[in-house]
Amino acid sequence: MDAQRYPRLSRIAIPTDLRQFPEAELPAIAEELRAYLIETVSQVGGHFGAGLGVIELTVALHYLYDTPKDRLVWDVGHQCYPHKILTGRRDRIHTVKKKDGIAPFPKRDESEYDTFGVGHSSTSISAALGMAIALQSTGDERHVVAVIGDGAMTAGMAYEALNHAGGMDPEPNLLVILNDNRMSISENVGGLTKMLGRMMSSRTMNAMREGGKKLLGDKRKPTARFVRRWEEHWKGMFVPSTLFEEMGFHYSGPIDGHDLPALVTALKTLKTLKGPQLLHVITTKGKGYDLAEGDQIEYHAVSPFDPDIGVVKKGGPAKPTYTQVFGDWLCDMAAADAKLMAITPAMREGSGMVRFSQEFPQRYFDTAIAEQHAVTLAAGMACEGAKPVVAIYSTFLQRGYDQLIHDVAVQDLDVLFALDRAGVVGPDGATHAGSFDHSYLRCIPNMLVMAPADEDECRKMLSTGFKHRGPAAVRYPRGTGPGVAVQANLDTLPIGKAELRRRGGKLAVLAFGAVLPAAAQLAEEFGLTLVNMRFVKPLDRALVLELANSHEGFVTMEDNAVMGGAGSGVAELLAAEGLALPILHLGLPDHFQEHASREQLLVEAGLDAATARLSLLARWPELAKAGPRSVAG
């Protein structure tokens, strides 16, 4: 680090160093931290706007609290880049999201300052409450702070935790900081957002309340209970909502989250208070970088860019991404069928729904970060004859799994799940990988599960699932496919029918979804049969049994966990028929893959053609005697 450009930050390796500075220098430290974040992320890419919005808050927390002894829990995790810079990872922040680099989210085995792993949202209050309870049970008076923001307060799990914490006796010592920037990735939506927008500061009333507590003493006395009820009534006349107070939290704020002296003053007071506290701070996503403040969606996460110019939009890829294929199909099918309703849990941009939200606003529903609600909302729509499409990442559907089973599948309702980012995803790491949807979907009765091998097949599968009577899922990967031209029609595929791509001998390679190109190289090199399976459930039973009776073994390939995946379904089918056949299952390993590029992770999993070839020869070494041609990885 250039000590001349960053004279203070260069002297801060860990928070203990920060605490050696006089309080008056904190604003200058915050400005250096902001400049350093802009410099590094512009060079390497990563989450951007959220970190800029919590610079002052991060500095204040690490200055006043004895971290890591005091427990600091972040939510959502992409707010944590400034935290990582101040906690021993300053000189490695340029490796964020890269293989063997630091993770883009808090990660317990990366640093003792990362007290809880965070990838998905709205977990902080539950985790922090658990920590507070465990500490209090041993008489440990360490502080526990949860910082929840970037839309995470729109999810039900946060309110489950608030409800629990606010009703406990004895009261837990817990501080929840609501970082209110009115954004998640897109703009926040819903009634809570409107409520928070109406809230006003009530510092005078808070001061009166604290004075009254000291005067009245025991809160269980009749006089204290009466004054408490009077205070809530009076406060309700001035502050439009007492939601947090009613849930048992002492609410403070809102205060300017970029006013460091005000933050420090408020936090100093809150450190002295017992019981559940909630501090409401107002921040600006992208604060301090004008372009990020002006386009908070674009600058949520960025590729490398010139900070003097900003992000330069590149021309679209020569071939469409699977996300774009879905977005175009959604608009086309909505034009053809007025019953189509589209639902997203706060992922409009990521799921390719911007155009649909503009062309069909009355049929577009953003539930905020509420996956459980999104799934059951779709079930309710289907009950009344609508045809809902839930656009959701594979990893996020895991959060609505109970609703998927009980509210959709048990009732055999017409809901289509469009699962983006299925399989290997890449730099965001294990929390965002779609590694398990083959496994968790195919075990559910009534489910139709499809995995396209190319762009046109994806469009046809979406139409197939939409027109199917009952629940269906199409899972497709991040990024682009092999470049197959997408037909404009809304044709469907015959359900449960695989596609025989190549008739060969000895072995049959059964490929599910995006791994088909690598499987095709294996089949071509060794003269094997190749099948594009298309359907994870139901399997093409007739074709699988016919190939089992005419081949010496199977190779199954999928970018899903091997355990319980589509290949397991093939083995189960053969076992049920009393057929014993050697099977090589190629898929994702039985451990969580770390962050790296999608290509690197496929190689690590053995799903590129070159590595899969080695696995094939290890099982059937006699294939090498045929003198195979070389295969590109």
XYZ file of C-alpha atoms in Angstrom:
633
model
C 0.000 0.000 0.000
C 1.223 3.486 -0.890
C 1.769 5.154 2.482
C 1.778 8.597 0.896
C -1.679 8.119 -0.631
C -3.017 6.296 2.422
C -1.041 7.663 5.393
C -3.514 6.353 7.972
C -4.921 3.237 6.324
C -1.421 1.956 5.605
C -0.882 1.828 9.373
C -4.053 -0.205 10.008
C -3.530 -3.933 9.587
C -6.151 -4.993 12.157
C -8.776 -3.146 14.223
C -6.421 -2.818 17.199
C -4.359 -0.461 15.037
C -7.475 1.545 14.188
C -8.215 2.052 17.874
C -4.844 3.743 18.396
C -6.001 6.756 16.381
C -7.780 9.682 18.049
C -11.489 9.811 17.370
C -11.097 13.067 15.459
C -9.190 11.235 12.706
C -11.928 8.695 11.953
C -13.510 10.732 9.118
C -10.127 10.938 7.382
C -9.621 7.193 7.822
C -13.055 6.601 6.309
C -12.167 8.675 3.265
C -8.947 6.712 2.756
C -10.838 3.445 3.110
C -13.385 4.587 0.532
C -10.667 5.634 -1.904
C -8.850 2.321 -1.437
C -12.028 0.327 -2.030
C -12.680 2.235 -5.258
C -9.083 1.707 -6.369
C -8.962 -2.039 -5.710
C -12.436 -3.085 -6.878
C -12.072 -1.024 -10.063
C -8.964 -3.078 -10.823
C -10.280 -6.553 -10.041
C -14.085 -6.299 -9.987
C -16.447 -7.512 -7.302
C -19.274 -6.215 -5.156
C -19.012 -2.462 -5.052
C -21.948 -0.228 -4.119
C -22.901 -1.915 -0.851
C -19.377 -1.655 0.550
C -19.133 2.038 -0.283
C -22.354 2.556 1.642
C -21.049 1.115 4.927
C -17.604 2.714 5.097
C -18.393 4.979 8.049
C -20.404 2.307 9.836
C -17.580 -0.226 9.470
C -15.008 2.205 10.829
C -17.215 3.157 13.784
C -17.975 -0.452 14.717
C -14.390 -1.654 14.648
C -13.276 1.479 16.513
C -15.764 1.158 19.378
C -16.137 -2.600 19.702
C -13.371 -4.983 20.697
C -13.506 -7.164 17.606
C -13.033 -10.091 17.220
C -13.751 -10.605 20.917
C -17.005 -8.705 20.467
C -19.054 -10.471 17.807
C -19.908 -8.633 14.595
C -22.268 -10.382 12.158
C -22.777 -8.999 8.634
C -25.921 -9.443 6.534
C -25.904 -9.493 3.558
C -22.345 -10.553 3.012
C -21.474 -8.327 0.075
C -21.375 -5.362 2.479
C -18.198 -6.775 4.004
C -15.357 -5.596 1.723
C -14.456 -2.625 4.011
C -14.651 -4.990 6.987
C -12.197 -7.333 5.285
C -9.804 -4.477 4.529
C -9.727 -3.458 8.199
C -9.359 -6.996 9.528
C -6.065 -8.268 8.180
C -6.949 -8.713 4.525
C -6.150 -5.238 3.232
C -3.302 -6.402 1.016
C -5.256 -9.396 -0.347
C -8.482 -7.617 -1.256
C -7.329 -7.614 -4.897
C -7.695 -11.432 -4.877
C -11.397 -11.347 -4.033
C -13.494 -13.925 -5.945
C -10.386 -15.427 -7.518
C -9.235 -19.009 -7.078
C -7.300 -19.298 -3.804
C -8.103 -15.636 -3.066
C -10.316 -14.185 -0.361
C -14.027 -14.875 -0.465
C -16.545 -12.173 -1.422
C -18.569 -12.908 1.719
C -17.701 -13.419 5.403
C -16.167 -16.857 5.846
C -15.411 -18.340 9.253
C -12.346 -20.322 8.217
C -10.848 -17.277 6.489
C -10.637 -14.969 9.511
C -11.542 -14.892 13.194
C -13.203 -11.555 12.476
C -15.735 -13.320 10.228
C -17.912 -14.639 13.026
C -20.581 -16.159 10.795
C -20.548 -17.288 7.165
C -22.920 -15.258 5.019
C -23.937 -15.802 1.410
C -27.702 -15.693 1.445
C -29.528 -12.914 3.251
C -31.456 -12.277 6.459
C -29.541 -14.686 8.684
C -27.693 -12.182 10.853
C -30.249 -11.555 13.600
C -30.857 -15.276 14.168
C -27.129 -16.006 14.278
C -26.337 -13.022 16.482
C -29.172 -13.912 18.860
C -27.796 -17.442 19.133
C -24.376 -16.024 19.958
C -25.836 -13.643 22.559
C -27.766 -16.449 24.258
C -24.722 -18.727 24.340
C -22.507 -15.978 25.765
C -25.033 -14.941 28.408
C -25.467 -18.527 29.508
C -21.849 -18.506 30.685
C -21.906 -14.992 32.117
C -19.812 -13.646 29.239
C -20.590 -9.953 28.692
C -19.112 -9.595 25.230
C -21.154 -7.465 22.836
C -22.988 -8.953 19.852
C -23.893 -6.756 16.878
C -25.814 -7.721 13.730
C -25.647 -5.417 10.701
C -28.565 -6.155 8.405
C -29.019 -4.274 5.151
C -29.213 -4.258 1.378
C -32.772 -5.554 1.411
C -32.204 -8.319 3.960
C -34.860 -6.895 6.285
C -37.512 -7.780 3.688
C -37.184 -11.511 4.388
C -39.337 -13.361 6.875
C -36.422 -14.971 8.697
C -35.363 -11.562 10.020
C -38.778 -11.086 11.645
C -38.778 -14.567 13.111
C -35.539 -13.637 14.869
C -36.816 -10.206 15.959
C -39.954 -11.801 17.334
C -37.935 -14.321 19.323
C -35.384 -11.841 20.644
C -37.962 -9.231 21.643
C -40.043 -11.671 23.651
C -37.310 -13.353 25.685
C -36.962 -13.226 29.450
C -34.284 -12.545 30.470
C -33.692 -10.147 27.613
C -30.681 -10.862 25.419
C -28.058 -8.164 25.036
C -28.141 -7.707 21.286
C -27.715 -4.737 18.966
C -29.282 -4.910 15.522
C -28.197 -2.195 13.098
C -30.610 -1.715 10.218
C -28.546 -0.329 7.344
C -31.351 1.239 5.346
C -30.204 2.149 1.832
C -33.587 1.408 0.210
C -31.916 -1.106 -2.102
C -31.181 -4.772 -2.430
C -29.798 -5.415 -5.915
C -32.819 -3.655 -7.362
C -34.898 -1.121 -5.476
C -36.494 -2.465 -2.311
C -40.202 -3.147 -2.595
C -43.100 -3.740 -0.229
C -44.831 -2.243 2.751
C -41.787 -2.353 5.024
C -39.858 -0.147 2.618
C -42.671 2.407 2.670
C -42.788 2.281 6.462
C -39.075 2.861 6.856
C -39.295 5.730 4.413
C -41.814 7.452 6.673
C -39.812 7.068 9.861
C -38.343 10.202 11.387
C -35.732 10.880 13.986
C -36.898 10.966 17.596
C -33.699 11.648 19.527
C -35.462 13.889 22.048
C -37.983 11.189 22.823
C -35.256 8.561 23.178
C -33.446 10.828 25.627
C -36.679 11.281 27.573
C -37.220 7.537 27.591
C -33.774 6.767 28.949
C -34.219 9.387 31.649
C -37.596 7.927 32.532
C -36.109 4.429 32.835
C -33.662 5.652 35.455
C -36.385 7.537 37.307
C -38.973 4.746 37.280
C -36.604 1.859 37.930
C -37.983 -1.674 37.608
C -39.914 -1.918 34.316
C -42.261 -4.511 35.887
C -43.716 -1.965 38.332
C -47.275 -0.822 37.497
C -46.189 2.813 37.120
C -43.428 1.886 34.685
C -45.795 -0.266 32.607
C -48.307 2.586 32.444
C -45.674 5.098 31.323
C -44.452 2.603 28.748
C -47.924 2.324 27.212
C -48.327 6.113 27.282
C -44.934 6.562 25.621
C -45.819 4.158 22.788
C -49.104 5.943 22.186
C -47.410 9.352 22.190
C -44.577 8.133 19.989
C -47.067 6.747 17.496
C -48.402 10.262 16.980
C -45.001 11.405 15.710
C -43.244 8.318 14.354
C -45.420 6.553 11.754
C -44.539 3.068 12.986
C -43.622 1.456 16.270
C -43.125 -1.986 14.723
C -39.726 -2.614 16.287
C -40.821 -1.245 19.661
C -43.875 -3.507 19.623
C -41.604 -6.477 18.947
C -39.629 -5.703 22.087
C -36.688 -3.740 20.714
C -35.622 -0.301 21.853
C -35.592 1.618 18.572
C -33.125 4.452 17.968
C -32.889 6.589 14.872
C -32.943 7.009 12.049
C -29.541 8.681 11.895
C -27.251 9.567 9.011
C -25.057 6.543 8.446
C -22.380 8.688 6.794
C -22.049 11.094 9.738
C -19.222 9.403 11.598
C -19.350 11.589 14.737
C -23.100 10.970 15.044
C -22.597 7.246 14.532
C -19.899 7.081 17.174
C -22.041 9.018 19.630
C -25.058 6.774 19.059
C -23.024 3.569 19.334
C -21.312 4.735 22.498
C -24.734 5.166 24.094
C -26.050 1.859 22.828
C -23.013 0.003 24.211
C -24.145 0.965 27.701
C -27.718 -0.297 27.291
C -28.971 -3.762 28.131
C -31.563 -5.803 26.249
C -32.425 -5.887 22.543
C -31.598 -2.642 20.737
C -32.198 -1.596 17.126
C -30.326 1.283 15.525
C -31.735 2.534 12.235
C -29.118 4.190 10.006
C -29.777 5.754 6.613
C -27.041 5.214 4.037
C -26.542 5.650 0.316
C -25.448 2.661 -1.719
C -22.355 3.657 -3.686
C -21.652 6.604 -1.377
C -18.640 8.677 -2.387
C -18.476 7.549 -6.009
C -20.899 9.670 -7.995
C -21.494 7.153 -10.775
C -22.332 4.421 -8.274
C -24.691 6.712 -6.384
C -26.409 7.601 -9.663
C -26.813 4.022 -10.906
C -26.966 1.802 -7.834
C -28.156 -1.260 -9.747
C -25.351 -1.147 -12.318
C -22.710 -0.666 -9.617
C -23.960 -3.343 -7.230
C -21.262 -5.634 -8.623
C -18.803 -4.726 -11.334
C -16.132 -6.050 -13.610
C -12.829 -4.145 -13.681
C -13.301 -0.545 -14.836
C -11.540 2.809 -15.074
C -12.685 4.814 -12.024
C -12.236 8.065 -13.980
C -14.687 6.878 -16.629
C -16.840 4.335 -14.846
C -18.303 1.103 -16.146
C -18.383 1.044 -19.928
C -21.208 -1.068 -21.271
C -19.912 -3.651 -23.688
C -21.774 -4.980 -26.640
C -23.828 -8.071 -25.937
C -22.257 -11.481 -26.549
C -22.457 -12.945 -30.024
C -24.735 -15.589 -28.567
C -27.412 -14.995 -25.945
C -27.041 -16.097 -22.349
C -29.474 -18.622 -20.937
C -30.864 -15.793 -18.806
C -31.643 -13.805 -21.957
C -33.236 -16.856 -23.547
C -35.530 -17.097 -20.532
C -36.339 -13.386 -20.538
C -37.303 -13.419 -24.212
C -39.344 -16.605 -23.801
C -41.178 -15.117 -20.830
C -42.311 -12.096 -22.824
C -43.287 -14.212 -25.833
C -45.272 -16.691 -23.768
C -46.969 -13.882 -21.824
C -48.095 -12.375 -25.115
C -49.497 -15.754 -26.140
C -51.150 -16.670 -22.816
C -52.817 -14.067 -20.609
C -52.757 -16.455 -17.641
C -48.991 -16.229 -17.272
C -47.830 -14.488 -14.084
C -44.135 -13.979 -13.325
C -42.637 -13.925 -9.828
C -39.133 -13.107 -8.622
C -37.687 -12.876 -5.098
C -35.760 -9.614 -5.643
C -33.784 -10.842 -8.673
C -35.295 -8.910 -11.571
C -32.000 -8.069 -13.267
C -30.223 -11.322 -12.500
C -33.133 -13.425 -13.755
C -33.598 -11.479 -16.986
C -36.996 -9.988 -16.139
C -36.440 -6.263 -16.742
C -38.176 -6.266 -20.117
C -41.087 -8.326 -18.788
C -41.547 -5.964 -15.824
C -41.835 -3.073 -18.276
C -44.097 -4.739 -20.847
C -46.341 -6.632 -18.403
C -46.221 -4.646 -15.125
C -49.585 -5.965 -13.915
C -48.371 -9.542 -14.267
C -44.964 -9.003 -12.656
C -44.500 -9.633 -8.930
C -41.328 -8.909 -6.963
C -41.759 -10.413 -3.500
C -38.493 -8.887 -2.166
C -36.034 -11.310 -0.549
C -38.747 -13.778 0.388
C -38.277 -17.074 -1.411
C -40.719 -19.004 0.767
C -43.449 -16.477 0.131
C -42.662 -16.391 -3.600
C -43.251 -20.141 -3.935
C -46.493 -20.203 -1.956
C -47.693 -17.061 -3.739
C -47.310 -18.997 -6.979
C -49.236 -21.910 -5.482
C -52.101 -19.602 -4.570
C -52.178 -18.155 -8.074
C -52.269 -21.642 -9.570
C -55.237 -22.529 -7.361
C -57.267 -19.882 -9.176
C -56.290 -20.838 -12.707
C -53.284 -18.586 -13.282
C -50.052 -20.004 -14.722
C -47.249 -18.691 -12.505
C -43.587 -18.780 -13.470
C -41.159 -18.457 -10.562
C -37.804 -17.155 -11.796
C -35.273 -18.019 -9.126
C -31.662 -19.054 -8.796
C -31.096 -22.724 -8.026
C -29.373 -21.884 -4.739
C -32.228 -19.602 -3.632
C -34.932 -22.180 -4.311
C -33.333 -24.209 -1.522
C -34.737 -21.562 0.844
C -38.283 -22.342 -0.306
C -37.961 -26.119 -0.324
C -40.696 -26.849 2.206
C -43.105 -24.674 0.230
C -42.049 -26.358 -3.005
C -42.975 -29.742 -1.543
C -46.024 -29.000 0.585
C -47.641 -26.031 -1.147
C -46.908 -26.899 -4.792
C -46.016 -30.569 -5.321
C -48.356 -32.195 -2.779
C -51.235 -30.304 -4.385
C -49.913 -30.974 -7.904
C -50.275 -27.320 -8.890
C -49.314 -25.766 -12.194
C -46.168 -23.832 -11.273
C -43.114 -23.540 -13.495
C -39.754 -22.942 -11.827
C -37.108 -21.337 -14.044
C -33.863 -22.145 -12.219
C -31.032 -19.869 -13.268
C -27.398 -20.359 -12.138
C -27.863 -24.119 -11.916
C -24.770 -26.276 -11.588
C -21.319 -24.727 -11.302
C -21.612 -20.964 -10.904
C -18.151 -19.648 -10.079
C -16.684 -16.650 -8.249
C -19.382 -16.180 -5.602
C -18.464 -19.507 -4.034
C -20.280 -22.372 -2.371
C -23.258 -20.389 -1.118
C -24.288 -19.438 -4.646
C -23.557 -22.710 -6.455
C -26.538 -24.575 -7.892
C -25.040 -27.935 -7.037
C -28.041 -29.798 -5.668
C -31.208 -29.160 -7.688
C -31.118 -32.480 -9.586
C -30.954 -34.184 -6.204
C -33.541 -32.175 -4.322
C -36.030 -31.934 -7.179
C -36.077 -35.448 -8.580
C -37.031 -36.983 -5.223
C -40.289 -34.970 -5.105
C -43.412 -36.709 -6.445
C -45.278 -34.954 -9.268
C -42.191 -32.955 -10.336
C -41.083 -32.665 -13.942
C -37.362 -31.789 -14.080
C -35.534 -30.771 -17.258
C -31.926 -29.826 -18.055
C -31.288 -28.227 -21.467
C -28.078 -28.832 -23.365
C -28.352 -25.694 -25.510
C -30.225 -22.422 -25.898
C -32.978 -23.600 -28.217
C -33.617 -26.645 -26.082
C -33.935 -24.335 -23.059
C -36.696 -22.359 -24.783
C -38.527 -25.532 -25.762
C -38.259 -26.911 -22.226
C -39.678 -23.697 -20.783
C -42.674 -24.071 -23.087
C -42.933 -27.749 -22.167
C -42.955 -26.992 -18.460
C -45.401 -24.137 -18.834
C -47.912 -26.216 -20.784
C -47.475 -29.264 -18.555
C -50.228 -29.924 -16.007
C -48.442 -29.923 -12.673
C -45.189 -28.589 -11.182
C -42.173 -28.387 -13.465
C -38.621 -27.060 -13.332
C -36.122 -26.091 -16.013
C -32.595 -25.692 -14.662
C -30.034 -23.888 -16.779
C -26.499 -22.612 -16.156
C -25.013 -19.169 -15.811
C -23.662 -17.578 -18.973
C -23.859 -18.653 -22.569
C -24.429 -22.023 -24.184
C -22.879 -23.665 -27.231
C -24.467 -21.134 -29.589
C -27.422 -23.062 -31.027
C -29.849 -20.722 -32.798
C -33.047 -20.136 -30.843
C -36.257 -20.669 -32.771
C -38.981 -18.075 -32.277
C -41.831 -20.562 -31.883
C -43.186 -21.895 -28.593
C -42.858 -25.579 -29.437
C -42.660 -28.244 -26.737
C -40.705 -31.477 -26.326
C -42.197 -34.937 -25.712
C -42.015 -35.464 -21.972
C -39.548 -38.077 -20.768
C -37.912 -38.620 -24.163
C -34.142 -38.383 -24.471
C -32.254 -37.616 -27.670
C -29.880 -40.237 -29.078
C -27.077 -38.107 -30.491
C -24.649 -40.849 -31.543
C -24.842 -44.627 -31.795
C -21.588 -46.293 -30.806
C -20.322 -49.366 -29.019
C -19.106 -50.714 -25.679
C -20.211 -47.781 -23.476
C -23.057 -45.284 -23.516
C -22.475 -41.737 -22.255
C -25.635 -40.280 -20.717
C -25.293 -36.490 -20.452
C -27.625 -34.215 -18.519
C -27.701 -30.569 -19.517
C -24.771 -28.226 -20.005
C -22.077 -30.943 -19.870
C -23.172 -32.360 -23.229
C -20.315 -30.772 -25.266
C -17.670 -32.420 -23.066
C -19.572 -35.704 -23.227
C -19.727 -35.432 -27.016
C -15.941 -35.173 -27.224
C -15.555 -38.366 -25.182
C -18.067 -40.233 -27.303
C -16.465 -39.100 -30.536
C -12.944 -39.989 -29.466
C -13.707 -43.474 -28.192
C -16.592 -44.379 -30.498
C -19.188 -44.435 -27.722
C -22.929 -43.988 -27.776
C -24.013 -40.476 -26.742
C -27.402 -39.547 -25.292
C -28.663 -36.075 -24.493
C -30.923 -37.136 -21.638
C -32.906 -33.869 -21.428
C -35.150 -35.102 -18.614
C -33.865 -35.685 -15.103
C -37.380 -36.775 -14.166
C -38.928 -38.749 -15.701
C -35.997 -40.577 -17.237
C -36.385 -42.088 -20.687
C -36.907 -45.564 -19.259
C -37.266 -47.346 -22.561
C -34.051 -45.946 -24.025
C -32.015 -46.484 -20.850
C -33.081 -50.139 -20.667
C -32.433 -50.702 -24.374
C -28.916 -49.270 -24.030
C -28.285 -51.274 -20.866
C -28.979 -54.451 -22.771
C -26.687 -53.517 -25.675
C -23.704 -51.902 -23.887
C -21.077 -53.013 -21.377
C -21.366 -49.951 -19.161
C -22.657 -46.416 -18.701
C -21.017 -43.060 -18.070
C -23.351 -40.457 -16.581
C -22.352 -36.786 -16.636
C -24.044 -33.861 -14.873
C -23.068 -30.556 -13.261
C -24.846 -31.508 -10.050
C -23.718 -33.382 -6.963
C -23.057 -37.025 -7.784
C -24.831 -38.063 -4.588
C -28.527 -38.288 -5.329
C -28.155 -36.732 -8.755
C -29.485 -37.714 -12.148
C -26.873 -40.461 -12.457
C -28.208 -41.953 -9.236
C -31.588 -42.037 -10.914
C -30.142 -44.105 -13.753
C -28.593 -46.541 -11.269
C -31.885 -46.807 -9.384
C -33.735 -47.610 -12.604
C -31.294 -50.373 -13.506
C -31.418 -51.818 -9.986
C -35.204 -51.860 -10.066
C -35.045 -53.863 -13.289
C -32.487 -56.300 -11.869
C -29.765 -55.151 -14.261
C -26.158 -55.084 -13.054
C -24.110 -52.713 -15.186
C -20.845 -50.880 -14.431
C -21.525 -47.142 -14.175
C -19.056 -44.271 -13.948
C -20.795 -41.277 -12.364
C -19.180 -37.955 -13.245
C -20.502 -34.894 -11.413
C -19.771 -32.464 -8.638
C -17.748 -33.790 -5.698
C -18.972 -34.405 -2.162
C -17.484 -31.202 -0.811
C -18.231 -27.517 -1.217
C -16.185 -26.038 -4.019
C -14.529 -22.712 -3.249
C -14.797 -19.576 -5.377
C -13.078 -19.698 -8.762
C -14.110 -19.273 -12.372
C -16.766 -21.599 -13.755
C -14.186 -23.149 -16.080
C -11.741 -23.792 -13.245
C -14.444 -25.411 -11.138
C -15.530 -27.701 -13.971
C -11.934 -28.900 -14.333
C -11.687 -29.398 -10.560
C -14.870 -31.485 -10.676
C -13.600 -33.532 -13.619
C -16.350 -32.348 -15.953
C -14.206 -30.909 -18.716
C -13.443 -33.265 -21.601
C -9.748 -33.753 -20.794
C -10.251 -34.615 -17.121
C -13.310 -36.736 -17.815
C -11.202 -38.669 -20.313
C -8.746 -39.580 -17.546
C -11.592 -40.834 -15.358
C -12.946 -42.884 -18.250
C -9.583 -44.538 -18.925
C -9.035 -45.218 -15.235
C -12.259 -47.246 -15.189
C -11.882 -48.835 -18.640
C -8.133 -48.776 -19.475
C -8.678 -51.041 -22.472
C -10.142 -48.033 -24.306
C -6.622 -46.614 -24.600
C -5.604 -49.509 -26.849
C -7.784 -48.108 -29.593
C -5.328 -45.232 -30.036
C -7.640 -42.315 -29.248
C -7.247 -38.940 -30.866
C -6.341 -36.051 -28.549
C -9.178 -34.106 -26.998
C -9.115 -30.436 -26.078
C -9.964 -29.611 -22.476
